[in-house]
Coordinates of C-alpha atoms and ligand atoms in Angstrom, one line a residue:
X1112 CA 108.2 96.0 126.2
X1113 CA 110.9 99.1 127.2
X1114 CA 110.7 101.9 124.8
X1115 CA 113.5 103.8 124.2
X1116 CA 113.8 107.7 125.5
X1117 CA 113.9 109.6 127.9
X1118 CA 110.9 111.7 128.1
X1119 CA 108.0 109.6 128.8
X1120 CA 108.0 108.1 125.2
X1121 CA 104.8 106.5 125.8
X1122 CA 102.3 109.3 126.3
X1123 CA 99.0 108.1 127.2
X1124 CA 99.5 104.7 125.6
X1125 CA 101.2 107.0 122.4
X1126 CA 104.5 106.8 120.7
X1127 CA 106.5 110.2 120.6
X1128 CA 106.8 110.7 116.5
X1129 CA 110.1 112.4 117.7
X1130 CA 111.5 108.9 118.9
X1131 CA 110.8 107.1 115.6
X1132 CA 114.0 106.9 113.2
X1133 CA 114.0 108.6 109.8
X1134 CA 115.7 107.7 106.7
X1135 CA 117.5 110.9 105.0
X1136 CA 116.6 111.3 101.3
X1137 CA 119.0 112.2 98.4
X1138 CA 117.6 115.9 98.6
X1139 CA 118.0 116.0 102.3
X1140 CA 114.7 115.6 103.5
X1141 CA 113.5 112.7 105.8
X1142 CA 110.9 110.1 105.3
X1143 CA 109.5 108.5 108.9
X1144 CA 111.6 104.9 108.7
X1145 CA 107.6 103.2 109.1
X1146 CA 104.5 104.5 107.5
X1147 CA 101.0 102.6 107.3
X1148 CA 99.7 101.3 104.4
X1149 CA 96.2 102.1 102.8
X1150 CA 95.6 98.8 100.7
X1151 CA 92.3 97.7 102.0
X1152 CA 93.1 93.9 100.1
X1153 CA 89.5 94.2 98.4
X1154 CA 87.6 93.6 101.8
X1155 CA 88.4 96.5 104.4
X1156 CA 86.5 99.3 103.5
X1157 CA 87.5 102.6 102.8
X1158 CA 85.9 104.0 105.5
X1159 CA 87.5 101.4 108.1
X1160 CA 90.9 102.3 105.7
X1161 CA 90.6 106.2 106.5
X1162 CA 89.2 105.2 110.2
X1163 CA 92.8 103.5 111.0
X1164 CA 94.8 106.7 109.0
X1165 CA 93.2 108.9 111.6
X1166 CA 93.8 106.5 114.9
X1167 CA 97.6 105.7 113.1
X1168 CA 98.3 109.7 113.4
X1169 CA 96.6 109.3 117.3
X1170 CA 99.4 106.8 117.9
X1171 CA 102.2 108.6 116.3
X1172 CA 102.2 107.5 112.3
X1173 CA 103.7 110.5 110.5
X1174 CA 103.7 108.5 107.1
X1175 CA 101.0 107.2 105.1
X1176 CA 101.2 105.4 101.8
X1177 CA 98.3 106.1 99.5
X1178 CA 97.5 105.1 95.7
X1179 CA 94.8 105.9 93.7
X1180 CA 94.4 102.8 93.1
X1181 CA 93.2 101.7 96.5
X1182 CA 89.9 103.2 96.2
X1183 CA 89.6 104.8 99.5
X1184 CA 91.8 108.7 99.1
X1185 CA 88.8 110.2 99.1
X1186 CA 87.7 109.1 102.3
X1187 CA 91.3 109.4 103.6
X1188 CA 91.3 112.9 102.6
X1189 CA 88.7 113.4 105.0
X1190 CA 90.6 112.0 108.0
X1191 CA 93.8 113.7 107.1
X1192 CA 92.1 116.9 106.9
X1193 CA 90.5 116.6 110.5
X1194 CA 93.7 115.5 111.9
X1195 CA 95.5 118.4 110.4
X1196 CA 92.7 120.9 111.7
X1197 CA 93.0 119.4 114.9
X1198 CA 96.4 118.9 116.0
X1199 CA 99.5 118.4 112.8
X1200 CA 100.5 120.8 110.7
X1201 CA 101.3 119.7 106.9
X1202 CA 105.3 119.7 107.5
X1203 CA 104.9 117.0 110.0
X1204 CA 102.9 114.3 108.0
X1205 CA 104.3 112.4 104.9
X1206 CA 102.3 111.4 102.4
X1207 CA 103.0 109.2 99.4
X1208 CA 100.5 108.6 96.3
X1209 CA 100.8 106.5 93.0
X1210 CA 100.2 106.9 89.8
X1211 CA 97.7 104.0 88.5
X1212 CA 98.8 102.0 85.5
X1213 CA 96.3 103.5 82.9
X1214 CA 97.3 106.8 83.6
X1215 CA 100.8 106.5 82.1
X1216 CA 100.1 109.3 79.1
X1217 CA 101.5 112.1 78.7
X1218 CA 98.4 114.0 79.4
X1219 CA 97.3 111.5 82.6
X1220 CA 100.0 112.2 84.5
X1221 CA 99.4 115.6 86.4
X1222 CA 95.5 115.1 86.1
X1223 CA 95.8 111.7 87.7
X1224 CA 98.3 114.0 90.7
X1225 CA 95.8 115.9 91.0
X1226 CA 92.7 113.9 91.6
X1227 CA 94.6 112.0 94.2
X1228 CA 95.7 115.7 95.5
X1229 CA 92.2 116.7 95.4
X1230 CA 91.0 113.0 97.0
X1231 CA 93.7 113.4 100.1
X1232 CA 92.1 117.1 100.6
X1233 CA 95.6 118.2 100.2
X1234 CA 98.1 121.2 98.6
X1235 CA 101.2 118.7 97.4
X1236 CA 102.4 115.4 98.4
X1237 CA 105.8 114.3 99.7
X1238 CA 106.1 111.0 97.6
X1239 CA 104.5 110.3 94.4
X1240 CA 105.8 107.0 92.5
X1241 CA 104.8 105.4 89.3
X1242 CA 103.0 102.3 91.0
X1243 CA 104.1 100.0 88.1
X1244 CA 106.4 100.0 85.2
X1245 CA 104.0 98.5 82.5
X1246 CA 101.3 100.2 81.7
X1247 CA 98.5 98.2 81.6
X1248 CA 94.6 98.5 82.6
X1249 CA 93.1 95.6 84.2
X1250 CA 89.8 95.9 86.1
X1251 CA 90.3 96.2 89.8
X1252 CA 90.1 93.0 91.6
X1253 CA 90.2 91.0 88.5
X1254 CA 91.5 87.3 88.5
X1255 CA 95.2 86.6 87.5
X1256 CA 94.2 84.8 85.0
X1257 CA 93.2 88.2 83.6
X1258 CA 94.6 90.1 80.3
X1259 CA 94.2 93.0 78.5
X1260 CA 94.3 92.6 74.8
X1261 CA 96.3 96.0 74.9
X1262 CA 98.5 95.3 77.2
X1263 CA 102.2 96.4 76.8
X1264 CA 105.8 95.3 77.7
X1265 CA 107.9 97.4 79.5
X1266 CA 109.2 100.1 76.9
X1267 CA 111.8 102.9 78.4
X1268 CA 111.0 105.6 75.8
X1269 CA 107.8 105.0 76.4
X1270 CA 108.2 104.9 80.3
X1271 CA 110.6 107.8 80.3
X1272 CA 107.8 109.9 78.7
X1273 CA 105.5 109.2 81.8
X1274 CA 108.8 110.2 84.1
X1275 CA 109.0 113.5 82.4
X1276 CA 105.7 114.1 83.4
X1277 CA 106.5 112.9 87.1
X1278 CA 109.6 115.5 87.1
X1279 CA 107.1 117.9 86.3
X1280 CA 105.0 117.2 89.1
X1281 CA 108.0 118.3 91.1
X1282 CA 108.5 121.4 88.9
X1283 CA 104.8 122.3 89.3
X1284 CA 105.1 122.3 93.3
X1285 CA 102.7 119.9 93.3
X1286 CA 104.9 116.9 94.5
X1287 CA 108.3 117.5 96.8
X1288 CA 110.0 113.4 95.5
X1289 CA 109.2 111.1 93.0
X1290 CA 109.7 107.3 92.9
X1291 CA 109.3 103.9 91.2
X1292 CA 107.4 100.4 92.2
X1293 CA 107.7 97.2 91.2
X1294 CA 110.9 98.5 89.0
X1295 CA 114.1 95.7 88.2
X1296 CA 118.1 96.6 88.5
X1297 CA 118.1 97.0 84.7
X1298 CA 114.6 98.8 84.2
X1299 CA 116.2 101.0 87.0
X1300 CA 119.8 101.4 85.2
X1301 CA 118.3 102.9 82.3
X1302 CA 115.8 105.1 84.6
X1303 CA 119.0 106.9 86.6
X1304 CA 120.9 107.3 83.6
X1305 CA 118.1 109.5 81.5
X1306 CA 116.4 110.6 84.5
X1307 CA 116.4 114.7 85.1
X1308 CA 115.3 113.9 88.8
X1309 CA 116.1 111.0 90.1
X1310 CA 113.9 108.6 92.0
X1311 CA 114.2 108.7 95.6
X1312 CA 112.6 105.7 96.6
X1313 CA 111.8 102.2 94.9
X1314 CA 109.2 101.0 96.8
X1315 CA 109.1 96.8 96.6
X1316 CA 107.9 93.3 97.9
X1317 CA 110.6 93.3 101.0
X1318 CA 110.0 91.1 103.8
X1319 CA 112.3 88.0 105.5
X1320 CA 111.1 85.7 103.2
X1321 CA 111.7 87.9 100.6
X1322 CA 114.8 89.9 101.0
X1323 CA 115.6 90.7 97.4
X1324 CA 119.4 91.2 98.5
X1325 CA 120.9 92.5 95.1
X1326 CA 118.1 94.9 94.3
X1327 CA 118.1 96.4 97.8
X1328 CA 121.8 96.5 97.6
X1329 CA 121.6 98.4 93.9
X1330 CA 118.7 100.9 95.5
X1331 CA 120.7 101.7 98.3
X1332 CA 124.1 101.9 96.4
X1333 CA 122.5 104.3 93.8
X1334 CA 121.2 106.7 96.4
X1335 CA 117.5 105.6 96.8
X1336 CA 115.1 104.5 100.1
X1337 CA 114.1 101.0 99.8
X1338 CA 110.2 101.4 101.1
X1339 CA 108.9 98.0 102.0
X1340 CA 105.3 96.8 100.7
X1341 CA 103.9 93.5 102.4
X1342 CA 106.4 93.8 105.8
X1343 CA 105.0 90.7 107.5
X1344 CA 104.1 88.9 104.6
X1345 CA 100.6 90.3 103.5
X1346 CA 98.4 87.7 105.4
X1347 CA 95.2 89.5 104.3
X1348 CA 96.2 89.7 100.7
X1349 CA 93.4 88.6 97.8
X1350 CA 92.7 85.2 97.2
X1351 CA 94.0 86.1 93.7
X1352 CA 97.2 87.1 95.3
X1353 CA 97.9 83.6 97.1
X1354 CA 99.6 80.5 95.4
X1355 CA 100.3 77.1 97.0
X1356 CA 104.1 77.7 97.2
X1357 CA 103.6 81.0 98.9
X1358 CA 105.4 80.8 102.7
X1359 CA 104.3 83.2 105.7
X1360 CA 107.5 85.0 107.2
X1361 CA 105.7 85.3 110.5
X1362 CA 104.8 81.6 111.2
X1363 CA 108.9 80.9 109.8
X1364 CA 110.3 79.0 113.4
X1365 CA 113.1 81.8 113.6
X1366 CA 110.8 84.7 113.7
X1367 CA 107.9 82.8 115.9
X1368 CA 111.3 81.6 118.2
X1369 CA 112.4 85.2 118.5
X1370 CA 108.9 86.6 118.9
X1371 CA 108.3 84.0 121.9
X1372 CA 111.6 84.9 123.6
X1373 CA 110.1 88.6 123.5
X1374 CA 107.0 88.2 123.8
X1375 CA 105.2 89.9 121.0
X1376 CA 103.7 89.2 117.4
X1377 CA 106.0 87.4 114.8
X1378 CA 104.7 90.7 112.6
X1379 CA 106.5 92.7 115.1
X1380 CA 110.2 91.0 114.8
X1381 CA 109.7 91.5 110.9
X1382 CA 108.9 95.3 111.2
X1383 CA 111.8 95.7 113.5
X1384 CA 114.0 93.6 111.1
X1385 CA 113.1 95.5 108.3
X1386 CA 114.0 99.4 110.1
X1387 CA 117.2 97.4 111.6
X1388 CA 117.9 96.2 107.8
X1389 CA 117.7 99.4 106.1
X1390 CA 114.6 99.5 104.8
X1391 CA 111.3 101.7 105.4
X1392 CA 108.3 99.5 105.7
X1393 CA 104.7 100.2 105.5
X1394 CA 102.7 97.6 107.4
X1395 CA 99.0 97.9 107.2
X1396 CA 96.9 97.3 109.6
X1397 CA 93.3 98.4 111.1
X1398 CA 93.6 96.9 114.9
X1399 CA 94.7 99.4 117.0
X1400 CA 96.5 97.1 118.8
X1401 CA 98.4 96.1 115.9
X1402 CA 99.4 99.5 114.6
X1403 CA 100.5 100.8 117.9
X1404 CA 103.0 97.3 117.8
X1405 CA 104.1 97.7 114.5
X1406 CA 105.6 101.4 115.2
X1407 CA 106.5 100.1 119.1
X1408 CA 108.6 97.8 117.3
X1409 CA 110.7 100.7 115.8
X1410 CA 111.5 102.3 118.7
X1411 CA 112.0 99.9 121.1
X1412 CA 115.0 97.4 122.1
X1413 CA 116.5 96.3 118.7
X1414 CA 117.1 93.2 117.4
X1415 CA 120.4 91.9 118.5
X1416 CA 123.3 91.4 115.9
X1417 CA 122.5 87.3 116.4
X1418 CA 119.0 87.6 115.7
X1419 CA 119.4 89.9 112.5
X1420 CA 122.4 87.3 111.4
X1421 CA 119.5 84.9 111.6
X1422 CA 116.8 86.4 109.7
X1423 CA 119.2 87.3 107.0
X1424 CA 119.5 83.0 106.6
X1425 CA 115.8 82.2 106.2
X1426 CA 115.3 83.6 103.0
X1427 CA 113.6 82.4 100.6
X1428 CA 112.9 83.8 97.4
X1429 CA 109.7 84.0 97.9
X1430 CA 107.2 86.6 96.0
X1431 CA 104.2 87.0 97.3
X1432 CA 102.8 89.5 94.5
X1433 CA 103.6 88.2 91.3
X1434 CA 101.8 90.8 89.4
X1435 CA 100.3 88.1 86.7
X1436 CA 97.7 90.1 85.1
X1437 CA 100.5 92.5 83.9
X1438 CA 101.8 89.9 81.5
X1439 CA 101.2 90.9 77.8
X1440 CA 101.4 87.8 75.7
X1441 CA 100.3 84.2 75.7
X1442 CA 102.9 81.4 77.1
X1443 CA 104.5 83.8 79.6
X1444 CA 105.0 83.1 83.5
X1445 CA 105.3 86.1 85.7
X1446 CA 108.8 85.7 86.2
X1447 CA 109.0 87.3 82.6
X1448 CA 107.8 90.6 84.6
X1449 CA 111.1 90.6 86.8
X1450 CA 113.9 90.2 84.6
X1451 CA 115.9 87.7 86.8
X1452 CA 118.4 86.9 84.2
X1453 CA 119.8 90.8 85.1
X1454 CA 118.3 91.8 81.6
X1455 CA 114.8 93.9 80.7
X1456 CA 112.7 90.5 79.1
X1457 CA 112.2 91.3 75.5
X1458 CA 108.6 92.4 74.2
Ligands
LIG2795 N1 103.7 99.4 95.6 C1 103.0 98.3 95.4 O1 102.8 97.7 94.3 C2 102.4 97.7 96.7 C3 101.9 96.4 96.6 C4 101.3 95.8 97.8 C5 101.2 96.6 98.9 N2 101.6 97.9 98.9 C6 101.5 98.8 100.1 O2 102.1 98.1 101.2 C7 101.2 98.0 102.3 C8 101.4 96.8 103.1 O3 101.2 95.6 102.4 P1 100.1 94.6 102.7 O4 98.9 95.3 103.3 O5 99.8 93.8 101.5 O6 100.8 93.6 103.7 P2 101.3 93.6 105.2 O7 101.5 95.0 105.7 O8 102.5 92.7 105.2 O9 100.2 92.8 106.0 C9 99.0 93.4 106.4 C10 98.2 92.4 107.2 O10 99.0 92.0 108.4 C11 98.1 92.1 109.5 N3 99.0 92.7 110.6 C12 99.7 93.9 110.5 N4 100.4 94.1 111.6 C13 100.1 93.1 112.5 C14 100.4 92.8 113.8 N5 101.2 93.6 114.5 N6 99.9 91.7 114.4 C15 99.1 90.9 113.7 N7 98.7 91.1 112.4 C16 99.2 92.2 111.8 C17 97.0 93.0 109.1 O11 95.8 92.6 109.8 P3 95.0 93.6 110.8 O12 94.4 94.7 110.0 O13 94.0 92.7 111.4 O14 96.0 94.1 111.8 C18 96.9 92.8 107.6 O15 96.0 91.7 107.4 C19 99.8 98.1 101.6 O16 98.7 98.4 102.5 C20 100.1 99.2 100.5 O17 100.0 100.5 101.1 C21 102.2 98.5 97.8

């Protein structure tokens, strides 16, 4: 595949970090338009995780997106401080973390930043987002079938008391942006109009057969990054994250038809889809091979306008995480969590 550039882009089978696109923040600063993501799906293990953080920097990853939740920033804290020792300096890597949902309290916040500072090995993080509005506790890995007697609708006051913390995360030096997950048009209405600092990014389910056109359109409109979780259709995700009506974007005929006409993985025409699009995804991946693809993708002959008309028609509506075990009463579905009638659903 030609890569883009004129300086020998591909040093010794690496992509210049120079060459990849960036997406310019509200506050000026630029986020790398692909980072990797750290969700090991409950059966890569942190070690492997970190292993691949390490050989994504190798390539040319300069953006990583981390959680607490995922079990594995201590060992990625490791790998990020060898490969600053050895050849990045902080400024050049960007690093986002989550708050988990137990850790919404007032007095969780900036302990829970902290453990995941002290995890990564590191002095402040670029991004840190609030990884879901409800705040609920379910045991890792648990069924969807799974809920917490406690569990809690979305409440703003309640929510807007965890976002003070988050703003002063960013007072405190300890965090440069903060962001939402998972958030709604009208949980995210409510958010920019109380908010002190906005959110930078919402970070949701975006991928070609899930293009959640008004919400990316309101994210983009109100000054925010759209980061994309599952980019080519999480095919590792949890058995407990799988339904029968759940499609695969990268066996849809339009992206295999493109891929085949240029020769690479379907996953491939989705990551370049989603940089062409607008959006900043955040593939995962272990295989070498695959990483390196994934951020070849961004930087090397585009999609044309044809092909991008295409993928915007095979849509369809399809979420792949649901988010189930959030629900908080009996006789809900998990639409009740995304308030598709453009309102927040009642508790
Ligand atoms: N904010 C949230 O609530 C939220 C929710 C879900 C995910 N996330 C974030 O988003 C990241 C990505 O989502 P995800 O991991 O669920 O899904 P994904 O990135 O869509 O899919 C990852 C899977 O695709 C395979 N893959 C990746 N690139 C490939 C390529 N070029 N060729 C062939 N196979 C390829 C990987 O296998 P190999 O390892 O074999 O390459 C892996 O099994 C997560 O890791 C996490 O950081 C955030």
């Amino acid at each position: 595949m030609k890569v883009q550039g004129t300086s020998g882009s591909l040093l010794k089978g690496n992509i210049d970090p120079a060459l990849v696109p960036k997406k310019t923040l509200y506050t000026g600063a630029q986020i790398p338009a692909i980072g990797l993501g750290t969700f090991g799906s409950d059966h890569v293990t942190a070690g492997e995780v970190a292993a691949a953080v390490e050989g994504a920097a190798e390539v040319g990853y300069r953006h990583f997106d981390c959680a607490s939740v995922y079990g594995n920033e201590h060992q990625i804290g490791y790998g990020l401080e060898r490969v600053l020792r050895q050849h990045l300096r902080r400024h050049e890597i960007w690093i986002t973390s989550k708050l988990w949902n137990d850790k919404h309290g007032e007095n969780d916040v900036i302990a829970s930043c902290r453990k995941s500072l002290a995890d990564l090995r590191l002095s402040y993080l670029d991004l840190y987002l609030v990884h879901w509005p409800f705040p609920n506790f379910h045991p890792p890995g648990c069924d969807v079938t799974s809920r917490s007697p406690d569990a809690k609708p979305y409440i703003h006051a309640e929510f807007m008391k965890t976002w003070r913390k988050m703003e002063e995360l960013v007072d405190l030096g300890l965090v440069r942006h903060i962001g939402t997950s998972n958030m709604t048009v009208p949980k995210l209405k409510l958010l920019l109009r109380d908010a002190r600092i906005k959110p930078a990014v919402n970070e949701m389910e975006l991928h070609p057969h899930f293009q959640q056109p008004e919400l990316f359109d309101f994210v983009r409109s109100n000054g925010m990054v759209p980061v994309g979780y599952c980019p080519v259709g999480s095919p590792g995700r949890p058995e407990r994250d799988r339904t029968a009506e759940d499609t695969a974007p990268t066996q849809d005929p339009v992206i295999v038809k493109i891929a085949n006409r240029r020769g690479v993985h379907p996953a491939v025409i989705c990551i370049k889809w989603a940089v062409q699009r607008g959006q900043v995804p955040i593939p995962f991946s272990t295989n070498r091979g695959h990483y390196f693809s994934n951020l070849e993708a961004v930087v090397s002959e585009p999609l044309t306008a044809d092909e991008m008309r295409e993928i915007s028609t095979i849509d369809r509506n399809c979420r792949l995480i649901k988010g189930q075990v959030f629900l908080w009463k009996d006789g809900q579905s998990w639409e009740d969590l995304w308030d598709l009638n453009g309102e927040i659903t009642p508790p």
